[in-house]
XYZ file of C-alpha atoms in Angstrom:
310
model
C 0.000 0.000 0.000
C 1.421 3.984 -0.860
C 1.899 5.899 1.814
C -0.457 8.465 0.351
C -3.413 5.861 0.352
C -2.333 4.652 3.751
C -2.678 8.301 4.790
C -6.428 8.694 3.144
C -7.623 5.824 5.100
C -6.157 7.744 8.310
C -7.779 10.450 6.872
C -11.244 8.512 6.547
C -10.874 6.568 10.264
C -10.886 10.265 11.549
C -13.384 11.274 9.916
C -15.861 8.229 11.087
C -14.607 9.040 14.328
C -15.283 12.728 14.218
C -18.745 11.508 13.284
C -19.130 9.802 16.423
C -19.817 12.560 18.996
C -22.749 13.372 16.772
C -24.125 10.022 16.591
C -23.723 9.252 20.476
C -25.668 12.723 20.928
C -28.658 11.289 18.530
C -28.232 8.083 20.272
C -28.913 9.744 23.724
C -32.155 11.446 22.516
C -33.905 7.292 22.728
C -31.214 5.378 24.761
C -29.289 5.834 28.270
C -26.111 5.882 28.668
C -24.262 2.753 29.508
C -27.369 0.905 27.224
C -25.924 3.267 24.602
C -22.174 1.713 25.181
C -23.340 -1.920 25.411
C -25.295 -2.117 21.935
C -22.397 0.118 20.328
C -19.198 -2.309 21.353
C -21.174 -5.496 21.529
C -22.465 -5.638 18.076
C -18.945 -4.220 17.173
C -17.596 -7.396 18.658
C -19.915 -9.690 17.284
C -19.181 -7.882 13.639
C -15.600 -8.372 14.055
C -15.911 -11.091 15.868
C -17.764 -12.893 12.705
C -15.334 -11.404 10.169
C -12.300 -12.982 12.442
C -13.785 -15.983 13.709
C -10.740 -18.190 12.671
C -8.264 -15.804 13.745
C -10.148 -15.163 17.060
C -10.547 -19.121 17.709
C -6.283 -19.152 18.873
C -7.183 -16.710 21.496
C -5.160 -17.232 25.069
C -5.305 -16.354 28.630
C -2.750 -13.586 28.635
C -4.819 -11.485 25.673
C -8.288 -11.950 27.689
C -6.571 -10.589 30.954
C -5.325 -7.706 28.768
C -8.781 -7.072 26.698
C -10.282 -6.723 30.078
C -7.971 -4.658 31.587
C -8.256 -2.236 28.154
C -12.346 -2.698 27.686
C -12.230 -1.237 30.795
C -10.127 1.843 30.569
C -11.961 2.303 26.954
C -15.628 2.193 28.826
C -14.799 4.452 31.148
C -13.683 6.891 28.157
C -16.721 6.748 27.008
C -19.109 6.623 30.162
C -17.146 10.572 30.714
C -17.961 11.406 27.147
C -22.027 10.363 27.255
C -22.439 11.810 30.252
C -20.947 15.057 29.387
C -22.678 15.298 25.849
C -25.698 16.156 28.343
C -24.464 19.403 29.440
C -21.741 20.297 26.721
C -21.798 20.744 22.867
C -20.632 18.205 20.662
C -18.067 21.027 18.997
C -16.797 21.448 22.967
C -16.549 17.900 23.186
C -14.664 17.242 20.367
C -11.921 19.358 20.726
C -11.484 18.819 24.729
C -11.378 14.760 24.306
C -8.429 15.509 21.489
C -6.487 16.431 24.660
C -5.638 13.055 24.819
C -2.242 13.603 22.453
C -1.497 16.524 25.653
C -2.148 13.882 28.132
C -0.201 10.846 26.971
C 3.374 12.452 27.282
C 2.219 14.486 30.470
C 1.987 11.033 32.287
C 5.023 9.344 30.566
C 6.405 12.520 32.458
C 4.858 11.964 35.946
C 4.743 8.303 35.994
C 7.781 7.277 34.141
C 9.798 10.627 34.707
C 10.359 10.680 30.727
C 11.512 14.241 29.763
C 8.874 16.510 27.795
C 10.062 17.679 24.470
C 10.181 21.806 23.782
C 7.349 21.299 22.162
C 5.426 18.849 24.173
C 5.572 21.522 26.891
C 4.370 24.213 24.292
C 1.499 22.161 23.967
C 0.501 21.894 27.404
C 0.667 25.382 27.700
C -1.205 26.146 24.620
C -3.922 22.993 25.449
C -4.943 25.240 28.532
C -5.152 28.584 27.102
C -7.049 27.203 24.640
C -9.355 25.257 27.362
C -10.195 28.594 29.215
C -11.244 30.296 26.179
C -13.134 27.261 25.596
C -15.044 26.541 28.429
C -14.697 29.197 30.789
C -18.543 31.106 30.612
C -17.803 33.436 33.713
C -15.350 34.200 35.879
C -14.709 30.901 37.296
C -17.415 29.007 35.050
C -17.464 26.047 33.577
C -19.808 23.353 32.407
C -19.785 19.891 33.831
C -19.995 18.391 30.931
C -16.549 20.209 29.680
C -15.339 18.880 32.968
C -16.019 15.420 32.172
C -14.732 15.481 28.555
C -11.347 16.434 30.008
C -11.695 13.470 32.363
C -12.527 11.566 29.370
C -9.375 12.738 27.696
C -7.434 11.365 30.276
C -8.831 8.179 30.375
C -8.260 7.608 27.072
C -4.403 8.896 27.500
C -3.986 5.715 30.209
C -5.900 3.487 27.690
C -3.246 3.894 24.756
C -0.446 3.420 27.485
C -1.937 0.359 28.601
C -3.029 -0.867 24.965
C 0.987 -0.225 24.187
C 2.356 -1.772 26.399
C -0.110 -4.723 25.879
C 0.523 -4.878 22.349
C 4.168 -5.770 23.188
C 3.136 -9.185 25.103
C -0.130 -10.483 23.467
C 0.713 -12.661 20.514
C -2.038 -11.336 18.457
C -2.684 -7.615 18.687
C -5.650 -8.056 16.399
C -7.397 -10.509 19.065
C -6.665 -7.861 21.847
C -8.583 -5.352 19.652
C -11.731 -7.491 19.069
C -11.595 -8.399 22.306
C -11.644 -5.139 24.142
C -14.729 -4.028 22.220
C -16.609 -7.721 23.649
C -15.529 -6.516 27.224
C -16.265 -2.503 26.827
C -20.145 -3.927 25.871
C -20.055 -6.425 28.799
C -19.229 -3.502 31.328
C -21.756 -0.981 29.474
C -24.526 -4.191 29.799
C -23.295 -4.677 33.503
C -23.463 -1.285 34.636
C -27.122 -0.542 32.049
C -28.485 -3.318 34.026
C -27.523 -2.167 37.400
C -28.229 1.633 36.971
C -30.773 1.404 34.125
C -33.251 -0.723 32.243
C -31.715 -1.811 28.965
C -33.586 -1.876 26.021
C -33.150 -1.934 21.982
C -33.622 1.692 20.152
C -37.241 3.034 20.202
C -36.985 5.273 16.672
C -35.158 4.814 13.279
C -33.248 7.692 14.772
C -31.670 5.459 17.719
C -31.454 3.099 15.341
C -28.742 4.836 12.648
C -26.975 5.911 15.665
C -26.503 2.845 17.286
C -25.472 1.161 14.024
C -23.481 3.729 12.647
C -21.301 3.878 15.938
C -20.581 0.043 16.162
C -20.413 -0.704 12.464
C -18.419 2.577 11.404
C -16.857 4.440 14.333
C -16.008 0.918 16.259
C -15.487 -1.983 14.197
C -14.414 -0.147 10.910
C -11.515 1.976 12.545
C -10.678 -0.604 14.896
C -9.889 -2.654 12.514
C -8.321 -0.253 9.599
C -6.627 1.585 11.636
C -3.725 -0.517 12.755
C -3.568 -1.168 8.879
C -2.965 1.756 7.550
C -0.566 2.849 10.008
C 1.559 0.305 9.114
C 2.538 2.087 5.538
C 2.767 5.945 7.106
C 5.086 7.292 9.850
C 3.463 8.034 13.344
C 3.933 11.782 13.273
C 1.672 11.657 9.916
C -0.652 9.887 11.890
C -0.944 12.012 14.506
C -1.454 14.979 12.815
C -4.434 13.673 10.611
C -5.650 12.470 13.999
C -5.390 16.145 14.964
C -8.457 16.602 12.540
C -10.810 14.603 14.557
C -12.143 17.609 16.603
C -12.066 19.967 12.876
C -14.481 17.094 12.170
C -16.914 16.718 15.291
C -16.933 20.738 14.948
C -18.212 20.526 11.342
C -20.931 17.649 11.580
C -22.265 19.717 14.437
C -22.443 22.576 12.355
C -24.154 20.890 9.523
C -26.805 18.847 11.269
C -26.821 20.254 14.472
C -26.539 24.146 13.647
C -24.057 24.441 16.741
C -22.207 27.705 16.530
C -19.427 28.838 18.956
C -18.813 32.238 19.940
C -15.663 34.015 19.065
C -13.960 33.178 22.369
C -14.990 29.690 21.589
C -13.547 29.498 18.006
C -10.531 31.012 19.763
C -10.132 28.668 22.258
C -10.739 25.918 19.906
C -7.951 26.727 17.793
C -5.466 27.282 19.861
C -6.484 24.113 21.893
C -6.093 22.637 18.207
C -2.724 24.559 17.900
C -1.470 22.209 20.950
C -2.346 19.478 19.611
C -0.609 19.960 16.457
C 2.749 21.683 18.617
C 3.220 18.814 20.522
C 3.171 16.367 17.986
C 5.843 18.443 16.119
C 9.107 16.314 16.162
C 11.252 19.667 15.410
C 15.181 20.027 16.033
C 16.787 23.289 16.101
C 18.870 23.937 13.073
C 22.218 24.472 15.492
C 21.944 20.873 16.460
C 21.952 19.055 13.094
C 24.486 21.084 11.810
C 26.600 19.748 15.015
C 25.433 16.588 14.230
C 26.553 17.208 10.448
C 29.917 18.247 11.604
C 30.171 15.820 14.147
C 29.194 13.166 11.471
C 32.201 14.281 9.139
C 34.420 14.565 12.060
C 34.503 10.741 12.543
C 34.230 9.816 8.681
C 37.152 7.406 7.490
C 39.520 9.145 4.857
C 41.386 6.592 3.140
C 45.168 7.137 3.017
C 47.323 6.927 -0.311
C 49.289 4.075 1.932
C 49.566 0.588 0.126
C 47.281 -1.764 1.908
C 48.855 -4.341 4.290
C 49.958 -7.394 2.792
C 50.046 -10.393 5.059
């Protein structure tokens, strides 16, 4: 596969996913919340689960532990992202949950004492400049909804650590991936049952959301995107990723006629100016021409010397 098609599906995974703030909004007007996460990642499971079957069949212990241990950390993502549709905008959601590229070196830094980049730090800095003008309606105001979208963003930070470091011990990453969706519906059907009454979708509305979130925001990039980002670098990746919020923004636009104010659009684009920063892999000029010089330093200059003859 090109690099430039491999980058298009990127392109279109973020896109679907962008989607999906929309679609759990619609799918909150007829279902409840954790109902909402069990029909979305179950029938993604069984949809994968169907197209796999053979692969899935050699599962083992060690990749079940692991599935649970990620299902979970991916359900709880998502219970902070229903619940704060209720009280935020889909745009405000969007961008805040895209805080997860701020998050994930932020607690490399306080958990593994890894050193933040220049520009990692830029981003932090940016990500909550751009969060005030966000979210901040009065002088210390701010929705609970916002407030659980951030909480969201960090769950999701600890659930790429964990699905990394996973990835690096299961024998089949694919099988941990199917597998995570199964146990992110068994938690949303635990908790629905617990806390609410499950039940399938009342309207054709429910309906398209709840399909369109397991069949193309869960089982469709699930599965392509560990594909394509086999033919494209990770930076690429991450910046297309960066789009996801550009995207939730427009389809709420379009179908749900949400407009931000201008301290909103503000805040949205620098919070989307973080993002972008801190995925930035930049070097100062100084230090590759060091390394340049450093490189020609040690270089091998063959002598006009006969070689040594035994």
């Amino acid at each position: 596969m090109k690099q430039s098609r491999a980058d298009l599906l990127i392109l279109l995974v973020t896109l679907c996913w962008g989607s999906s703030y929309l679609f759990m909004k619609m799918g909150l007007g007829s279902l409840s919340e954790y109902n909402l996460i069990a029909l979305r990642f179950g029938l993604a499971f069984i949809l994968t689960g169907i197209l796999f079957f053979n692969h899935l069949r050699r599962i083992d212990w060690t990749t079940l532990g692991y599935s649970a241990l990620i299902g979970l950390a991916l359900f709880a993502v998502f219970v902070f992202i229903m619940f704060g549709l209720k009280t935020t905008t889909t745009s405000n959601a969007g961008f805040l949950v895209s805080l997860t590229v701020i998050f994930v070196p932020l607690i490399h830094f306080i958990v593994f004492k890894k050193k933040l980049r220049m520009t990692q730090t830029l981003g932090v800095l940016l990500a909550i400049v751009g969060i005030g003008l966000l979210t901040l309606s009065g002088p210390l105001g701010i929705h609970s909804g916002d407030l659980l979208c951030i909480l969201a963003s960090i769950c999701y930070a600890v659930y790429i650590l964990l699905t990394s470091a996973a990835a690096k011990i299961v024998r089949s990453t694919l099988n941990l991936g199917i597998c995570q969706l199964g146990f992110a519906g068994l938690y949303g059907l635990i908790f629905s049952f617990i806390f609410e009454s499950p039940h399938l979708p009342y309207d054709f509305k429910g309906w398209v959301a709840v399909l369109a979130l397991s069949i193309v925001c869960s089982a469709f990039g699930f599965i392509i995107q560990p594909v394509a980002q086999k033919y494209t670098t990770p930076t690429r990746t991450g910046l297309i990723f960066c789009m996801e919020p550009v995207f939730a923004a427009l389809f709420a636009f379009l179908f749900e006629h949400e407009v931000l104010s201008i301290q909103g659009y503000i805040g949205a684009g620098v919070v989307l100016l973080g993002v972008v920063v801190s995925e930035w892999t930049w070097r100062p000029r100084w230090k590759i021409t060091r390394k340049h010089k450093n490189d020609l330093h040690h270089v091998d200059i063959p002598t006009k010397e006969p070689a040594h003859i035994p």
